[in-house]
Amino acid sequence: MINYLGSPECSCGKTHTVAIDDVVVGKGAVARLPEFVEKYGAKKPFVLADRNTYQAAGERVAQLLRDTGIAFSAYIFQADALEPDEEAVGSAVMHFDASCDLIIGVGSGVINDIGKILSNVTGRKYIIVGTAPSMDGYASATSSMSMDGLKVSLNSRCADVIIGDTDILKQAPEHMLKAGLGDMLAKYVSIAEWRIAHLITGEYYCERVAQLIRGALKKCVDNAEGLLKRDETAVEAVFEGLVIGGVAMAYAGVSRPASGVEHYFSHVWDMRGLEFGTPVDLHGIQCAMGTLKAVQLYEAVKGMTPDREKAFAAVEAFDYEAWSEQLRSFLGTSGETMIAQEKKERKYDKSTHPARYQKIADNWENILQILDQELPSAAELSRILEVIGISADLNTIGVDAQCAKLTFQATKDIRDKYVLSRLAWDLGILEELAEKL
């Protein structure tokens, strides 16, 4: 296993570990697959793929197994657009060959998420052969799924081995290459918000883990211009950066190092897509667009000063019942799930607001310093998006001004995580910022 941090012992108080045995990235890396099958003593792997990923790398995987005399079973999803939901997981479980003693996923986001769940359910070790540098779930111990109409992160398990063959990865559809860098760009906001949450709520934070993410992000941005040219250095930087994102989440034990409010923009759009059939794009594309919007809103925040009277008046006037009705209308089933969560989380308990506001006011200069240190300018970020061909216009994914406004407001309800929209609510500027979208 690549030792990304060095010593697992850390001054943050945690011992940083990750349940991954090996990460192999580079030209021809898939040729090492039989080596890992042998290492685990497996006699009959189960190969999981969809029609596209089987063509991209599954045929190569099958041939490698045949050439080395390894028997295997396979299940290839035939759906035109595979969704990470109960039906897909159930189909994988029902087609699983119980005589198999190892699972090999061939794919990226959806296949990997399903493969991790199948591995967890069956107790078999899991190897993922990546087919696109498109998302940061390769190394995470959770699966991003649609359950009961809500985007959720289900506990599953980490892959035991991650294989990223740049000969395969660089052939991924251009849109997936863009999505991978888009997911990496989100790390600007995630690190900034992690540090801000640490100041305001006392949430755990580790500078070593944050620095790991910063280094991976810089490498991706430095090579961004080569990505759409399918330059191997650029493709490898994005894939390994995405793996590091997952590893960092495992090191920290939370998703903070890799996701913040920008991911919640994407989650809201996905929820609306599930509920109402509205347009959706790849997660990483939506995260990139959400990152730009978040950076623009943070630039607006930097021009403000905490106003105690304004903040307290806004919190006092906040009508959660009225907002709940708006959530139901805007998100449907997902809104109902958020409302049920709030009964446990009590994010809007007005008695806890004064202490948070005081923390914000006392640390305002520190917050502004964090934003200056961690975030690029909106102009700089726009330039990067232009280089890789991601539009800054939310209308291109079917999100108009009203939808964007409600999306931002709804991001504060998805999880009990302190992000920009929660900060804005505490400052009494939620509506003011939403109008800027």
Short mmCIF file of C-alpha atoms in Angstrom, two decimals:
data_model
loop_
_atom_site.label_atom_id
_atom_site.label_comp_id
_atom_site.label_asym_id
_atom_site.label_seq_id
_atom_site.Cartn_x
_atom_site.Cartn_y
_atom_site.Cartn_z
CA MET A 1 0.00 0.00 0.00
CA ILE A 2 1.29 3.47 -0.90
CA ASN A 3 2.08 5.20 2.38
CA TYR A 4 0.54 8.61 1.79
CA LEU A 5 1.08 10.01 5.28
CA GLY A 6 4.12 8.24 6.60
CA SER A 7 3.68 7.47 10.29
CA PRO A 8 0.04 6.78 11.23
CA GLU A 9 0.61 8.42 14.60
CA CYS A 10 -0.51 12.04 14.51
CA SER A 11 -0.59 15.09 16.73
CA CYS A 12 -4.32 15.42 15.94
CA GLY A 13 -4.91 12.55 18.37
CA LYS A 14 -5.90 9.96 15.77
CA THR A 15 -3.96 7.01 14.49
CA HIS A 16 -4.51 7.27 10.74
CA THR A 17 -5.22 3.95 9.07
CA VAL A 18 -7.03 2.81 5.96
CA ALA A 19 -8.37 -0.64 5.10
CA ILE A 20 -6.69 -0.87 1.70
CA ASP A 21 -3.90 -3.33 1.00
CA ASP A 22 -2.63 -1.97 -2.31
CA VAL A 23 -3.06 0.94 -4.73
CA VAL A 24 -1.49 0.40 -8.13
CA VAL A 25 -1.58 3.28 -10.60
CA GLY A 26 0.25 3.55 -13.90
CA LYS A 27 0.73 2.23 -17.39
CA GLY A 28 -0.14 -1.46 -17.70
CA ALA A 29 -1.20 -1.72 -14.05
CA VAL A 30 -4.09 -4.13 -14.78
CA ALA A 31 -1.56 -6.84 -15.68
CA ARG A 32 -0.95 -7.23 -11.95
CA LEU A 33 -4.52 -8.38 -11.31
CA PRO A 34 -3.73 -12.14 -11.27
CA GLU A 35 -1.00 -11.43 -8.73
CA PHE A 36 -3.57 -10.07 -6.28
CA VAL A 37 -6.02 -12.88 -6.95
CA GLU A 38 -3.23 -15.31 -6.05
CA LYS A 39 -2.22 -13.23 -3.02
CA TYR A 40 -5.69 -13.65 -1.53
CA GLY A 41 -5.74 -17.35 -2.33
CA ALA A 42 -8.87 -16.93 -4.42
CA LYS A 43 -9.91 -19.83 -6.63
CA LYS A 44 -12.90 -18.28 -8.39
CA PRO A 45 -13.45 -14.50 -8.58
CA PHE A 46 -16.81 -12.89 -9.35
CA VAL A 47 -16.48 -10.13 -11.97
CA LEU A 48 -19.00 -7.27 -11.80
CA ALA A 49 -19.34 -4.75 -14.63
CA ASP A 50 -21.83 -3.04 -16.91
CA ARG A 51 -21.96 -3.14 -20.69
CA ASN A 52 -19.73 -0.10 -21.12
CA THR A 53 -17.14 -0.97 -18.48
CA TYR A 54 -16.94 -4.56 -19.68
CA GLN A 55 -16.01 -3.27 -23.11
CA ALA A 56 -13.54 -0.75 -21.64
CA ALA A 57 -11.66 -3.15 -19.39
CA GLY A 58 -13.80 -6.18 -18.47
CA GLU A 59 -12.82 -8.14 -21.56
CA ARG A 60 -9.15 -7.51 -20.70
CA VAL A 61 -9.77 -8.64 -17.11
CA ALA A 62 -11.53 -11.79 -18.29
CA GLN A 63 -8.69 -12.60 -20.69
CA LEU A 64 -6.07 -12.09 -17.96
CA LEU A 65 -7.93 -14.52 -15.72
CA ARG A 66 -8.26 -17.08 -18.51
CA ASP A 67 -4.61 -16.74 -19.49
CA THR A 68 -3.53 -17.51 -15.93
CA GLY A 69 -5.95 -20.41 -15.53
CA ILE A 70 -8.22 -18.66 -13.02
CA ALA A 71 -11.88 -19.71 -13.21
CA PHE A 72 -14.43 -16.94 -12.71
CA SER A 73 -18.11 -16.02 -12.89
CA ALA A 74 -19.38 -12.68 -14.13
CA TYR A 75 -22.46 -10.51 -14.02
CA ILE A 76 -22.77 -7.72 -16.56
CA PHE A 77 -25.53 -5.16 -15.96
CA GLN A 78 -27.43 -4.58 -19.19
CA ALA A 79 -29.22 -1.35 -18.26
CA ASP A 80 -28.61 1.59 -20.57
CA ALA A 81 -28.18 3.89 -17.56
CA LEU A 82 -27.32 1.99 -14.39
CA GLU A 83 -28.59 3.71 -11.24
CA PRO A 84 -27.02 3.17 -7.80
CA ASP A 85 -30.23 2.13 -6.08
CA GLU A 86 -32.02 -0.74 -4.35
CA GLU A 87 -32.83 -2.45 -7.65
CA ALA A 88 -29.21 -2.51 -8.82
CA VAL A 89 -27.89 -3.79 -5.50
CA GLY A 90 -30.61 -6.44 -5.35
CA SER A 91 -29.78 -7.55 -8.88
CA ALA A 92 -26.08 -7.87 -8.02
CA VAL A 93 -26.84 -9.89 -4.89
CA MET A 94 -29.28 -12.17 -6.70
CA HIS A 95 -26.82 -12.89 -9.51
CA PHE A 96 -23.85 -13.42 -7.18
CA ASP A 97 -22.30 -16.85 -7.53
CA ALA A 98 -21.93 -18.12 -3.96
CA SER A 99 -19.06 -20.39 -5.00
CA CYS A 100 -16.95 -17.30 -5.73
CA ASP A 101 -14.42 -16.23 -3.11
CA LEU A 102 -13.38 -12.78 -4.38
CA ILE A 103 -15.15 -9.87 -6.09
CA ILE A 104 -13.58 -7.89 -8.92
CA GLY A 105 -15.39 -4.70 -9.88
CA VAL A 106 -14.66 -3.25 -13.31
CA GLY A 107 -15.92 0.30 -13.58
CA SER A 108 -16.03 3.62 -11.78
CA GLY A 109 -18.69 5.26 -9.61
CA VAL A 110 -21.82 3.12 -9.77
CA ILE A 111 -20.11 -0.25 -10.27
CA ASN A 112 -17.66 0.51 -7.47
CA ASP A 113 -20.42 1.56 -5.06
CA ILE A 114 -22.39 -1.60 -5.80
CA GLY A 115 -19.26 -3.74 -5.63
CA LYS A 116 -18.38 -2.41 -2.19
CA ILE A 117 -21.86 -3.21 -0.91
CA LEU A 118 -21.74 -6.70 -2.43
CA SER A 119 -18.35 -7.27 -0.84
CA ASN A 120 -19.69 -6.14 2.52
CA VAL A 121 -22.78 -8.33 2.28
CA THR A 122 -20.93 -11.46 1.14
CA GLY A 123 -17.79 -11.05 3.22
CA ARG A 124 -15.54 -11.45 0.15
CA LYS A 125 -12.48 -9.33 -0.49
CA TYR A 126 -12.84 -6.73 -3.21
CA ILE A 127 -10.62 -5.49 -6.04
CA ILE A 128 -11.67 -2.55 -8.20
CA VAL A 129 -10.24 -2.05 -11.68
CA GLY A 130 -11.00 1.59 -12.46
CA THR A 131 -12.22 2.53 -15.91
CA ALA A 132 -12.46 6.30 -15.46
CA PRO A 133 -10.87 8.93 -13.20
CA SER A 134 -14.34 10.31 -12.54
CA MET A 135 -15.07 10.30 -8.78
CA ASP A 136 -13.41 9.98 -5.36
CA GLY A 137 -15.19 6.87 -4.10
CA TYR A 138 -12.55 4.35 -5.13
CA ALA A 139 -10.92 4.39 -1.70
CA SER A 140 -13.88 5.22 0.51
CA ALA A 141 -15.63 2.84 2.88
CA THR A 142 -19.06 4.15 1.89
CA SER A 143 -21.27 3.86 -1.15
CA SER A 144 -23.15 6.85 -2.57
CA MET A 145 -26.62 5.47 -3.25
CA SER A 146 -30.20 6.49 -3.90
CA MET A 147 -32.36 4.99 -1.16
CA ASP A 148 -36.00 5.85 -0.63
CA GLY A 149 -35.48 8.74 -3.04
CA LEU A 150 -32.70 10.31 -0.98
CA LYS A 151 -29.01 10.46 -1.85
CA VAL A 152 -27.25 8.73 1.04
CA SER A 153 -23.79 7.48 1.93
CA LEU A 154 -24.18 3.88 3.07
CA ASN A 155 -21.48 2.21 5.10
CA SER A 156 -20.02 -0.55 2.95
CA ARG A 157 -16.27 -1.24 2.92
CA CYS A 158 -13.07 -0.14 1.26
CA ALA A 159 -11.69 -1.95 -1.72
CA ASP A 160 -8.77 -4.16 -0.72
CA VAL A 161 -6.94 -3.34 -3.95
CA ILE A 162 -7.39 -0.37 -6.31
CA ILE A 163 -5.97 -0.70 -9.83
CA GLY A 164 -5.76 2.35 -12.10
CA ASP A 165 -4.24 1.49 -15.45
CA THR A 166 -3.59 4.73 -17.31
CA ASP A 167 -3.85 2.91 -20.65
CA ILE A 168 -7.48 2.24 -19.72
CA LEU A 169 -8.23 5.41 -17.80
CA LYS A 170 -7.10 7.79 -20.53
CA GLN A 171 -9.63 6.22 -22.90
CA ALA A 172 -12.55 7.12 -20.65
CA PRO A 173 -15.26 9.34 -22.16
CA GLU A 174 -14.24 12.99 -22.10
CA HIS A 175 -17.17 13.89 -19.88
CA MET A 176 -15.89 11.48 -17.22
CA LEU A 177 -12.40 12.97 -17.38
CA LYS A 178 -13.95 16.38 -16.75
CA ALA A 179 -15.99 14.98 -13.88
CA GLY A 180 -12.89 13.62 -12.16
CA LEU A 181 -11.15 16.97 -12.13
CA GLY A 182 -14.44 18.59 -11.13
CA ASP A 183 -14.62 16.35 -8.07
CA MET A 184 -11.04 17.28 -7.19
CA LEU A 185 -11.74 21.02 -7.52
CA ALA A 186 -14.38 20.58 -4.81
CA LYS A 187 -11.54 20.00 -2.34
CA TYR A 188 -10.83 23.74 -2.25
CA VAL A 189 -14.14 24.30 -0.48
CA SER A 190 -14.08 21.11 1.59
CA ILE A 191 -10.80 22.00 3.31
CA ALA A 192 -11.87 25.60 3.91
CA GLU A 193 -15.17 24.51 5.46
CA TRP A 194 -13.49 21.82 7.55
CA ARG A 195 -11.23 24.45 9.10
CA ILE A 196 -14.13 26.87 9.64
CA ALA A 197 -16.25 24.17 11.29
CA HIS A 198 -13.32 23.37 13.56
CA LEU A 199 -13.28 27.01 14.70
CA ILE A 200 -17.01 27.38 15.20
CA THR A 201 -18.25 23.98 16.40
CA GLY A 202 -15.03 22.42 17.66
CA GLU A 203 -15.28 19.67 15.06
CA TYR A 204 -12.21 17.44 14.69
CA TYR A 205 -9.60 18.65 12.19
CA CYS A 206 -6.23 17.31 11.07
CA GLU A 207 -3.73 19.52 9.27
CA ARG A 208 -1.69 16.56 7.97
CA VAL A 209 -4.75 15.12 6.23
CA ALA A 210 -5.67 18.55 4.86
CA GLN A 211 -2.16 18.98 3.51
CA LEU A 212 -2.38 15.61 1.78
CA ILE A 213 -5.47 16.83 -0.07
CA ARG A 214 -3.87 20.17 -0.95
CA GLY A 215 -0.89 18.42 -2.54
CA ALA A 216 -3.06 16.11 -4.62
CA LEU A 217 -5.26 19.02 -5.72
CA LYS A 218 -2.29 21.13 -6.76
CA LYS A 219 -0.93 18.31 -8.92
CA CYS A 220 -4.30 18.00 -10.66
CA VAL A 221 -4.61 21.73 -11.31
CA ASP A 222 -1.00 22.01 -12.50
CA ASN A 223 -1.71 19.35 -15.13
CA ALA A 224 -5.28 20.39 -16.00
CA GLU A 225 -4.45 21.55 -19.52
CA GLY A 226 -3.27 18.04 -20.44
CA LEU A 227 -6.39 16.25 -19.25
CA LEU A 228 -8.56 16.53 -22.36
CA LYS A 229 -5.49 15.72 -24.46
CA ARG A 230 -5.51 12.42 -22.54
CA ASP A 231 -2.00 13.09 -21.30
CA GLU A 232 -1.01 10.22 -19.00
CA THR A 233 0.51 12.49 -16.36
CA ALA A 234 -2.71 14.50 -16.13
CA VAL A 235 -4.94 11.42 -16.09
CA GLU A 236 -2.79 9.74 -13.46
CA ALA A 237 -2.79 12.90 -11.33
CA VAL A 238 -6.59 13.01 -11.32
CA PHE A 239 -7.04 9.30 -10.63
CA GLU A 240 -4.51 9.24 -7.81
CA GLY A 241 -5.91 12.50 -6.45
CA LEU A 242 -9.35 10.93 -6.29
CA VAL A 243 -7.92 7.88 -4.53
CA ILE A 244 -6.13 10.15 -2.07
CA GLY A 245 -9.45 11.89 -1.42
CA GLY A 246 -10.96 8.58 -0.36
CA VAL A 247 -7.90 7.66 1.68
CA ALA A 248 -8.02 11.06 3.42
CA MET A 249 -11.64 10.46 4.41
CA ALA A 250 -10.61 7.11 5.89
CA TYR A 251 -7.69 8.72 7.73
CA ALA A 252 -9.99 11.37 9.18
CA GLY A 253 -12.95 9.07 9.78
CA VAL A 254 -15.26 11.69 8.24
CA SER A 255 -16.05 12.96 4.73
CA ARG A 256 -14.81 16.47 5.55
CA PRO A 257 -11.49 16.32 3.66
CA ALA A 258 -13.25 15.69 0.36
CA SER A 259 -16.72 17.25 0.41
CA GLY A 260 -18.53 20.35 1.55
CA VAL A 261 -21.41 22.53 0.42
CA GLU A 262 -20.43 22.09 -3.24
CA HIS A 263 -21.23 18.36 -2.98
CA TYR A 264 -24.58 19.24 -1.46
CA PHE A 265 -25.46 21.33 -4.49
CA SER A 266 -24.93 18.19 -6.55
CA HIS A 267 -26.88 16.01 -4.11
CA VAL A 268 -29.89 18.36 -4.26
CA TRP A 269 -29.91 18.28 -8.06
CA ASP A 270 -29.67 14.48 -7.99
CA MET A 271 -32.59 14.30 -5.55
CA ARG A 272 -34.72 16.48 -7.80
CA GLY A 273 -33.76 14.32 -10.73
CA LEU A 274 -34.95 11.20 -8.92
CA GLU A 275 -38.17 12.82 -7.74
CA PHE A 276 -39.20 14.93 -10.69
CA GLY A 277 -37.10 13.72 -13.63
CA THR A 278 -35.26 17.05 -13.90
CA PRO A 279 -31.91 17.11 -15.74
CA VAL A 280 -28.81 15.79 -13.95
CA ASP A 281 -25.20 15.56 -14.97
CA LEU A 282 -22.27 13.54 -13.66
CA HIS A 283 -21.57 14.13 -9.98
CA GLY A 284 -18.12 15.61 -10.61
CA ILE A 285 -19.46 18.04 -13.23
CA GLN A 286 -22.13 19.22 -10.81
CA CYS A 287 -19.56 19.48 -8.01
CA ALA A 288 -17.36 21.67 -10.19
CA MET A 289 -20.28 24.00 -10.90
CA GLY A 290 -21.24 23.95 -7.22
CA THR A 291 -17.65 24.75 -6.29
CA LEU A 292 -17.67 27.86 -8.47
CA LYS A 293 -20.97 29.02 -6.95
CA ALA A 294 -19.65 28.40 -3.44
CA VAL A 295 -16.47 30.36 -4.14
CA GLN A 296 -18.50 33.24 -5.55
CA LEU A 297 -20.69 33.26 -2.44
CA TYR A 298 -17.67 33.12 -0.14
CA GLU A 299 -16.27 36.14 -1.97
CA ALA A 300 -19.51 37.94 -1.08
CA VAL A 301 -19.15 36.82 2.55
CA LYS A 302 -15.63 38.27 2.66
CA GLY A 303 -17.14 41.69 1.96
CA MET A 304 -19.45 41.47 4.98
CA THR A 305 -19.10 41.97 8.71
CA PRO A 306 -21.06 39.99 11.33
CA ASP A 307 -24.09 41.99 12.51
CA ARG A 308 -25.46 40.65 15.78
CA GLU A 309 -28.80 42.42 15.57
CA LYS A 310 -29.38 41.25 12.00
CA ALA A 311 -28.37 37.66 12.79
CA PHE A 312 -30.54 37.32 15.88
CA ALA A 313 -33.53 38.91 14.17
CA ALA A 314 -33.26 36.52 11.22
CA VAL A 315 -32.98 33.45 13.45
CA GLU A 316 -35.92 34.59 15.57
CA ALA A 317 -38.03 35.15 12.46
CA PHE A 318 -37.11 31.79 10.90
CA ASP A 319 -40.25 29.67 10.52
CA TYR A 320 -39.20 26.05 10.28
CA GLU A 321 -42.72 24.83 9.52
CA ALA A 322 -42.95 27.16 6.53
CA TRP A 323 -39.49 26.06 5.39
CA SER A 324 -40.53 22.40 5.75
CA GLU A 325 -43.41 22.99 3.37
CA GLN A 326 -40.98 24.52 0.90
CA LEU A 327 -38.66 21.51 1.23
CA ARG A 328 -41.58 19.16 0.53
CA SER A 329 -42.48 21.12 -2.57
CA PHE A 330 -38.91 21.46 -3.81
CA LEU A 331 -37.61 17.95 -3.09
CA GLY A 332 -40.61 15.73 -2.49
CA THR A 333 -39.65 12.46 -0.79
CA SER A 334 -36.13 13.68 -0.04
CA GLY A 335 -37.56 16.73 1.67
CA GLU A 336 -39.63 14.50 3.94
CA THR A 337 -36.50 12.55 4.84
CA MET A 338 -34.65 15.76 5.71
CA ILE A 339 -37.52 16.92 7.89
CA ALA A 340 -37.46 13.60 9.75
CA GLN A 341 -33.69 13.96 10.25
CA GLU A 342 -34.09 17.42 11.73
CA LYS A 343 -36.17 16.00 14.58
CA LYS A 344 -33.00 14.21 15.71
CA GLU A 345 -30.36 16.74 14.67
CA ARG A 346 -32.08 19.93 15.91
CA LYS A 347 -29.89 22.16 13.73
CA TYR A 348 -32.43 24.97 14.07
CA ASP A 349 -32.69 24.95 17.85
CA LYS A 350 -32.69 28.68 18.50
CA SER A 351 -31.21 28.26 21.98
CA THR A 352 -27.91 27.03 20.51
CA HIS A 353 -27.54 29.90 18.05
CA PRO A 354 -26.09 32.59 20.38
CA ALA A 355 -23.02 30.51 21.24
CA ARG A 356 -22.28 29.76 17.59
CA TYR A 357 -22.78 33.37 16.59
CA GLN A 358 -20.32 34.48 19.26
CA LYS A 359 -17.76 31.98 18.00
CA ILE A 360 -18.19 33.38 14.50
CA ALA A 361 -17.84 36.97 15.65
CA ASP A 362 -14.79 36.19 17.80
CA ASN A 363 -13.11 34.30 14.94
CA TRP A 364 -14.17 36.47 12.01
CA GLU A 365 -10.64 37.52 11.06
CA ASN A 366 -9.52 33.89 11.28
CA ILE A 367 -12.40 32.84 9.03
CA LEU A 368 -11.48 35.45 6.45
CA GLN A 369 -7.87 34.29 6.62
CA ILE A 370 -8.92 30.68 6.00
CA LEU A 371 -10.92 31.75 2.95
CA ASP A 372 -7.93 33.68 1.60
CA GLN A 373 -5.59 30.75 2.21
CA GLU A 374 -7.73 27.92 0.87
CA LEU A 375 -9.91 29.25 -1.92
CA PRO A 376 -8.91 30.36 -5.41
CA SER A 377 -10.59 33.46 -6.77
CA ALA A 378 -13.79 32.91 -8.71
CA ALA A 379 -11.98 34.24 -11.78
CA GLU A 380 -9.16 31.71 -11.39
CA LEU A 381 -11.60 28.86 -10.88
CA SER A 382 -13.63 29.96 -13.89
CA ARG A 383 -10.46 29.81 -15.98
CA ILE A 384 -9.81 26.20 -14.90
CA LEU A 385 -13.37 25.22 -15.75
CA GLU A 386 -13.03 26.89 -19.14
CA VAL A 387 -9.81 24.94 -19.82
CA ILE A 388 -11.59 21.63 -19.29
CA GLY A 389 -14.85 22.71 -20.90
CA ILE A 390 -17.21 22.83 -17.91
CA SER A 391 -19.77 25.60 -18.20
CA ALA A 392 -20.20 28.10 -15.38
CA ASP A 393 -23.86 28.54 -16.34
CA LEU A 394 -26.21 26.42 -14.18
CA ASN A 395 -28.88 26.71 -16.87
CA THR A 396 -26.87 24.21 -18.92
CA ILE A 397 -27.90 21.55 -16.40
CA GLY A 398 -31.46 22.82 -16.13
CA VAL A 399 -31.00 24.89 -12.97
CA ASP A 400 -32.57 28.35 -13.22
CA ALA A 401 -32.15 31.21 -10.75
CA GLN A 402 -35.06 30.16 -8.51
CA CYS A 403 -33.90 26.55 -8.41
CA ALA A 404 -30.33 27.68 -7.61
CA LYS A 405 -31.62 29.83 -4.75
CA LEU A 406 -33.64 27.00 -3.21
CA THR A 407 -30.77 24.56 -3.81
CA PHE A 408 -28.42 26.66 -1.72
CA GLN A 409 -30.97 27.02 1.05
CA ALA A 410 -31.64 23.26 1.05
CA THR A 411 -27.95 22.36 1.37
CA LYS A 412 -28.14 23.17 5.07
CA ASP A 413 -30.67 20.37 5.57
CA ILE A 414 -28.90 17.42 3.92
CA ARG A 415 -26.57 16.44 6.77
CA ASP A 416 -25.62 17.76 10.16
CA LYS A 417 -22.46 19.24 8.70
CA TYR A 418 -21.43 22.85 9.19
CA VAL A 419 -21.13 24.30 5.67
CA LEU A 420 -21.59 27.70 4.03
CA SER A 421 -25.39 27.65 4.17
CA ARG A 422 -25.29 26.89 7.91
CA LEU A 423 -22.82 29.75 8.45
CA ALA A 424 -25.11 32.02 6.43
CA TRP A 425 -28.13 30.99 8.54
CA ASP A 426 -26.22 31.79 11.73
CA LEU A 427 -25.23 35.19 10.32
CA GLY A 428 -28.75 35.98 9.13
CA ILE A 429 -27.60 36.33 5.51
CA LEU A 430 -28.99 33.11 4.00
CA GLU A 431 -31.62 34.84 1.85
CA GLU A 432 -29.18 37.60 0.91
CA LEU A 433 -26.60 35.11 -0.37
CA ALA A 434 -29.22 32.94 -2.09
CA GLU A 435 -30.37 35.92 -4.10
CA LYS A 436 -26.86 36.23 -5.54
CA LEU A 437 -27.33 32.92 -7.34
#
